Coordinates of C-alpha atoms and ligand atoms in Angstrom, one line a residue:
M191 CA 26.0 -17.1 2.9
E192 CA 25.6 -13.9 0.9
L193 CA 27.5 -14.9 -2.2
E194 CA 25.6 -18.1 -2.3
F195 CA 22.3 -16.4 -1.9
V196 CA 23.0 -13.7 -4.3
K197 CA 24.1 -16.4 -6.9
W198 CA 21.0 -18.1 -6.3
L199 CA 18.9 -14.8 -6.7
A200 CA 20.6 -14.2 -9.9
S201 CA 19.8 -17.5 -11.3
Q202 CA 16.1 -16.7 -10.4
S203 CA 15.8 -13.3 -12.1
G204 CA 17.4 -12.5 -15.6
A205 CA 17.8 -9.4 -17.5
A206 CA 14.7 -8.5 -19.6
P207 CA 13.1 -5.2 -20.3
P208 CA 13.1 -2.8 -18.3
I209 CA 16.1 -4.2 -16.7
S210 CA 19.1 -4.1 -19.2
L211 CA 21.4 -5.5 -16.7
G212 CA 20.5 -7.5 -13.7
I213 CA 22.2 -9.2 -10.8
G214 CA 25.6 -9.7 -11.3
D215 CA 27.4 -6.5 -11.8
D216 CA 28.1 -3.7 -9.3
A217 CA 24.6 -2.2 -9.9
A218 CA 21.6 -3.1 -12.1
L219 CA 20.5 -0.8 -15.2
V220 CA 17.0 -0.1 -15.5
A221 CA 15.3 1.9 -18.3
P222 CA 12.1 3.5 -17.8
P223 CA 9.8 3.5 -20.9
P224 CA 10.0 6.5 -23.0
G225 CA 7.7 9.4 -22.0
R226 CA 7.6 8.4 -18.5
E227 CA 9.5 9.4 -15.3
L228 CA 10.8 7.1 -12.6
V229 CA 9.0 6.7 -9.4
V230 CA 10.8 5.3 -6.4
T231 CA 9.7 4.2 -3.0
T232 CA 11.4 2.3 -0.1
D233 CA 9.7 0.5 2.9
M234 CA 11.4 -1.5 5.7
L235 CA 9.8 -4.2 7.7
T236 CA 10.9 -5.5 10.9
D237 CA 10.0 -8.5 12.7
R238 CA 7.8 -8.1 15.9
V239 CA 6.7 -4.8 14.4
H240 CA 5.2 -5.4 11.0
F241 CA 5.0 -9.1 11.1
D242 CA 5.9 -11.9 13.5
L243 CA 8.1 -14.6 12.4
R244 CA 6.9 -17.0 15.1
E245 CA 3.5 -16.8 13.8
H246 CA 3.9 -16.0 9.9
S247 CA 5.7 -17.9 7.3
A248 CA 8.7 -16.4 5.6
E249 CA 6.9 -16.5 2.3
R250 CA 4.1 -14.4 3.6
I251 CA 6.6 -11.9 5.0
G252 CA 8.3 -11.8 1.8
Y253 CA 5.1 -11.1 -0.1
K254 CA 4.2 -8.3 2.2
A255 CA 7.4 -6.7 2.2
L256 CA 7.1 -6.1 -1.8
A257 CA 3.4 -5.7 -1.5
V258 CA 3.7 -2.5 0.8
N259 CA 6.0 -1.0 -1.8
L260 CA 3.8 -1.7 -4.9
S261 CA 0.9 -0.1 -2.9
D262 CA 2.9 3.2 -2.8
L263 CA 3.6 2.9 -6.4
A264 CA -0.1 2.5 -7.1
A265 CA -0.8 5.6 -4.8
M266 CA 1.2 7.5 -7.4
A267 CA -0.6 5.6 -10.3
A268 CA 2.8 4.2 -11.2
E269 CA 3.5 0.9 -13.1
P270 CA 5.9 -1.3 -11.3
L271 CA 9.4 -1.7 -13.3
A272 CA 11.6 -3.5 -10.8
A273 CA 12.4 -4.0 -7.1
L274 CA 15.6 -4.2 -4.9
V275 CA 15.7 -6.3 -1.7
S276 CA 17.9 -6.0 1.4
I277 CA 17.7 -8.6 4.1
N278 CA 19.1 -8.6 7.5
V279 CA 19.0 -12.3 8.6
P280 CA 19.3 -13.1 12.3
R281 CA 22.3 -15.1 13.1
N282 CA 20.4 -18.1 14.4
E283 CA 18.6 -18.2 11.0
S284 CA 21.5 -17.9 8.7
A285 CA 21.7 -21.6 8.0
T286 CA 17.9 -22.1 7.2
P287 CA 16.0 -21.6 4.2
L288 CA 14.6 -18.3 5.4
P289 CA 16.0 -16.0 2.9
R290 CA 15.0 -18.3 -0.1
E291 CA 11.6 -18.5 1.4
L292 CA 11.3 -14.7 1.7
Y293 CA 12.2 -14.5 -1.7
I294 CA 9.8 -17.0 -3.1
G295 CA 6.9 -15.1 -1.5
M296 CA 8.2 -11.8 -3.1
R297 CA 8.6 -13.7 -6.3
R298 CA 4.7 -14.7 -6.4
L299 CA 3.9 -11.1 -6.2
A300 CA 6.7 -9.8 -8.6
D301 CA 5.7 -12.3 -11.3
Q302 CA 2.0 -11.3 -10.9
F303 CA 2.9 -7.5 -11.5
S304 CA 5.8 -8.0 -13.9
C305 CA 8.2 -6.5 -11.3
P306 CA 11.4 -8.3 -11.5
I307 CA 13.9 -8.4 -8.4
A308 CA 16.7 -6.6 -10.0
G309 CA 19.1 -6.7 -7.2
G310 CA 19.6 -7.4 -3.4
D311 CA 21.9 -7.5 -0.4
T312 CA 22.0 -10.0 2.6
N313 CA 23.6 -9.4 5.8
V314 CA 23.9 -11.8 8.8
A315 CA 23.9 -9.9 12.1
D316 CA 22.4 -10.1 15.6
G317 CA 18.9 -8.5 15.8
P318 CA 15.7 -9.2 14.2
L319 CA 14.9 -10.1 10.8
V320 CA 14.5 -6.9 8.9
V321 CA 13.5 -6.9 5.1
S322 CA 13.8 -3.7 3.0
V323 CA 12.5 -3.3 -0.4
T324 CA 12.9 -0.5 -2.8
A325 CA 10.4 -0.5 -5.7
L326 CA 10.9 1.4 -8.9
G327 CA 8.1 2.2 -11.2
S328 CA 7.2 4.5 -13.9
V329 CA 4.4 7.0 -14.6
E330 CA 3.5 9.1 -17.7
T331 CA 5.7 12.5 -17.0
N332 CA 4.0 15.1 -15.0
R333 CA 1.0 12.7 -14.6
A334 CA 1.7 10.9 -11.2
W335 CA -1.2 11.2 -8.6
L336 CA 0.1 13.6 -5.6
R337 CA -1.3 14.2 -2.1
C338 CA -1.3 17.7 -2.5
A339 CA -3.7 18.0 -5.6
A340 CA -6.9 17.7 -3.9
E341 CA -9.6 20.4 -4.9
P342 CA -12.3 22.0 -2.8
E343 CA -15.7 20.2 -3.5
D344 CA -13.8 17.1 -4.6
R345 CA -15.5 14.0 -3.5
L346 CA -13.5 11.5 -1.4
L347 CA -13.4 7.9 -2.6
V348 CA -11.9 4.7 -1.4
T349 CA -11.4 1.3 -2.8
G350 CA -12.4 -2.0 -1.0
A351 CA -13.3 -2.3 2.5
L352 CA -11.6 -1.0 5.7
G353 CA -10.6 -2.1 9.1
G354 CA -9.4 -5.3 10.8
S355 CA -6.5 -6.1 8.5
R356 CA -4.5 -7.6 11.3
L357 CA -6.7 -10.6 11.3
G358 CA -4.6 -11.6 8.3
R359 CA -5.3 -9.2 5.3
H360 CA -2.3 -7.1 6.1
L361 CA -0.1 -10.0 4.9
D362 CA -2.1 -11.1 2.2
F363 CA -3.5 -8.1 0.2
T364 CA -3.3 -7.3 -3.3
P365 CA -1.7 -3.9 -3.9
R366 CA -4.1 -1.7 -6.0
V367 CA -1.7 -1.4 -8.9
N368 CA -4.1 -2.6 -11.8
E369 CA -7.1 -0.5 -10.2
A370 CA -4.8 2.6 -10.0
R371 CA -3.7 2.3 -13.5
Q372 CA -7.1 1.7 -14.9
L373 CA -8.5 4.8 -13.0
H374 CA -5.5 7.0 -14.1
A375 CA -6.2 6.0 -17.8
N376 CA -9.9 6.5 -17.8
F377 CA -10.9 8.9 -15.2
E378 CA -9.9 12.5 -13.7
V379 CA -8.6 11.6 -10.4
H380 CA -6.8 14.8 -8.5
A381 CA -5.1 13.5 -5.3
A382 CA -4.3 10.0 -4.1
I383 CA -2.7 8.3 -1.1
D384 CA -2.7 4.6 -0.1
I385 CA -4.2 3.8 3.4
S386 CA -1.4 2.2 5.3
D387 CA -1.6 3.9 8.7
G388 CA -5.5 4.2 9.0
L389 CA -8.2 6.3 7.0
A390 CA -8.3 9.0 9.5
L391 CA -4.5 9.7 9.6
D392 CA -3.9 9.0 5.8
L393 CA -6.8 11.4 5.0
S394 CA -5.2 14.0 7.4
R395 CA -2.0 13.7 5.3
L396 CA -3.7 14.1 2.0
V397 CA -5.9 17.2 3.3
E398 CA -2.9 18.9 4.9
A399 CA -0.8 18.4 1.8
S400 CA -3.6 20.0 -0.3
G401 CA -4.0 22.9 2.3
A402 CA -7.7 21.7 2.5
G403 CA -10.1 19.9 5.0
A404 CA -12.7 17.1 4.6
I405 CA -15.9 15.8 6.0
V406 CA -16.3 12.1 6.1
D407 CA -19.7 10.6 6.2
L408 CA -19.3 7.9 8.8
D409 CA -22.2 5.8 7.7
R410 CA -20.8 5.6 4.1
I411 CA -17.3 4.2 5.2
P412 CA -16.9 0.7 3.7
V413 CA -16.5 -1.4 6.8
S414 CA -14.7 -5.0 6.2
P415 CA -16.0 -8.0 7.6
D416 CA -12.8 -8.2 9.7
A417 CA -13.5 -5.0 11.1
I418 CA -16.7 -6.3 12.5
K419 CA -15.3 -9.4 13.7
L420 CA -12.5 -7.4 15.7
A421 CA -15.2 -5.0 16.9
H422 CA -16.7 -8.0 18.8
Q423 CA -13.5 -8.7 20.6
S424 CA -12.3 -5.1 21.2
G425 CA -15.6 -3.4 22.2
K426 CA -15.1 -0.7 19.9
S427 CA -17.4 0.0 16.9
P428 CA -16.5 -1.4 13.4
V429 CA -16.4 2.0 12.0
T430 CA -13.6 2.8 14.7
H431 CA -11.7 0.0 13.3
A432 CA -12.1 1.0 9.8
L433 CA -11.0 4.6 10.6
G434 CA -7.9 3.7 12.6
D435 CA -6.6 0.1 12.2
G436 CA -4.4 0.8 9.2
E437 CA -2.5 -1.6 6.9
D438 CA -5.8 -1.8 4.7
F439 CA -3.5 -0.8 1.6
E440 CA -6.6 0.4 -0.2
L441 CA -6.4 3.8 -2.3
L442 CA -8.0 7.0 -1.0
F443 CA -8.4 9.5 -3.6
T444 CA -10.3 12.6 -4.6
A445 CA -12.1 13.4 -8.0
P446 CA -14.7 16.0 -9.1
K447 CA -18.3 15.4 -8.1
H448 CA -19.5 14.3 -11.7
V449 CA -16.4 11.8 -11.9
A450 CA -17.1 10.5 -8.5
A451 CA -20.7 9.8 -9.5
E452 CA -19.8 8.1 -12.6
L453 CA -17.2 5.8 -10.7
C454 CA -20.0 4.9 -8.1
R455 CA -22.4 4.1 -11.0
L456 CA -20.1 2.3 -13.3
Q457 CA -18.0 0.4 -10.6
P458 CA -15.3 -0.1 -13.2
L459 CA -12.7 -1.8 -11.0
G460 CA -12.6 -5.4 -9.7
C461 CA -13.1 -4.0 -6.3
R462 CA -15.8 -1.6 -5.0
I463 CA -15.3 2.1 -5.2
T464 CA -17.2 3.9 -2.4
D465 CA -17.8 7.8 -1.9
I466 CA -17.2 8.6 1.6
G467 CA -17.2 12.3 1.8
Q468 CA -15.9 15.8 0.5
I469 CA -13.0 18.0 0.5
T470 CA -13.8 21.3 1.9
I471 CA -12.0 24.6 1.8
D472 CA -11.5 25.0 5.4
R473 CA -8.6 23.2 7.0
L474 CA -10.8 21.1 9.4
L475 CA -11.2 17.4 9.4
Q476 CA -14.6 16.5 10.4
Q477 CA -17.0 13.7 10.5
R478 CA -20.8 13.5 10.0
D479 CA -22.9 10.8 11.5
A480 CA -26.0 9.3 10.2
S481 CA -28.2 12.0 11.9
G482 CA -26.2 14.6 10.2
Q483 CA -24.5 15.7 13.4
I484 CA -20.8 17.1 12.4
S485 CA -18.0 16.8 14.9
P486 CA -14.2 16.7 14.7
L487 CA -12.7 13.6 13.1
E488 CA -9.9 12.3 15.4
R489 CA -6.7 11.4 13.6
S490 CA -6.8 8.1 15.4
G491 CA -3.3 6.7 15.7
Y492 CA -2.2 3.7 13.7
Q493 CA -1.5 0.3 15.1
H494 CA 0.4 -2.1 13.1
G495 CA -1.5 -5.3 12.5
V496 CA 0.7 -8.1 14.0
Ligands
MG614 MG1 1.9 5.4 1.2

């Protein structure tokens, strides 16, 4: 099956810049544009952990497998160049169209972001479906957004709305690649991360990397309609979902106060930008409620939205 699949894959993706040599040789050749450095990220998705093959179509799973990687590129302000895909196909699925369907879902997103699939590998083995994607991107040399670059007094900003992605958004989201590139080109952004494991946890990663702390204003957090829907079922508050659900794949970033004010006023992106708090010089992670009361912000654990 592998030969047949790789052959089919090769017929789907040709060699065009930045890929000077695509599928068919021992390895692909990829040339980053001049003046830019390569950004590389990889993410592996497993059946029943990140998706459920009994419920979700292979096309949606393929889409997600690439999308989570493009979200990581976006968090570095990188532009996608190419992707590599490795799949473990369960033995009982080896004669089905599953690999092609995964690829078709991936291709939908790859085309949207001009990110050709430059190679791949397929194994058939006992065990769950595993899809591993490695994405290559490029960013202007020394200009990547890093988690460690938050500065005291920076404002904390997020794109979009948070929480409740397990109702479906975790499979169908659009990675914030274009938004990140637009911000990167036009505004002073200091630190950034994408929200994969929940606002509270990913914020804690950002501030720890920066040797700083943060205060989040709970009533400013943009809560998604899905978080409200889920709150009716769970009995938790919508903001708890927004803080802890994860798999939002929105950007969390910091910027100087005047830049944050300008971003919130101009709203230059296709999605909303919201100022949700401030970076502090202490190393505490705190929340402030609507009455002004400050308390520790729990790094609420992430739950993958299946
Ligand atoms: Mg990430």
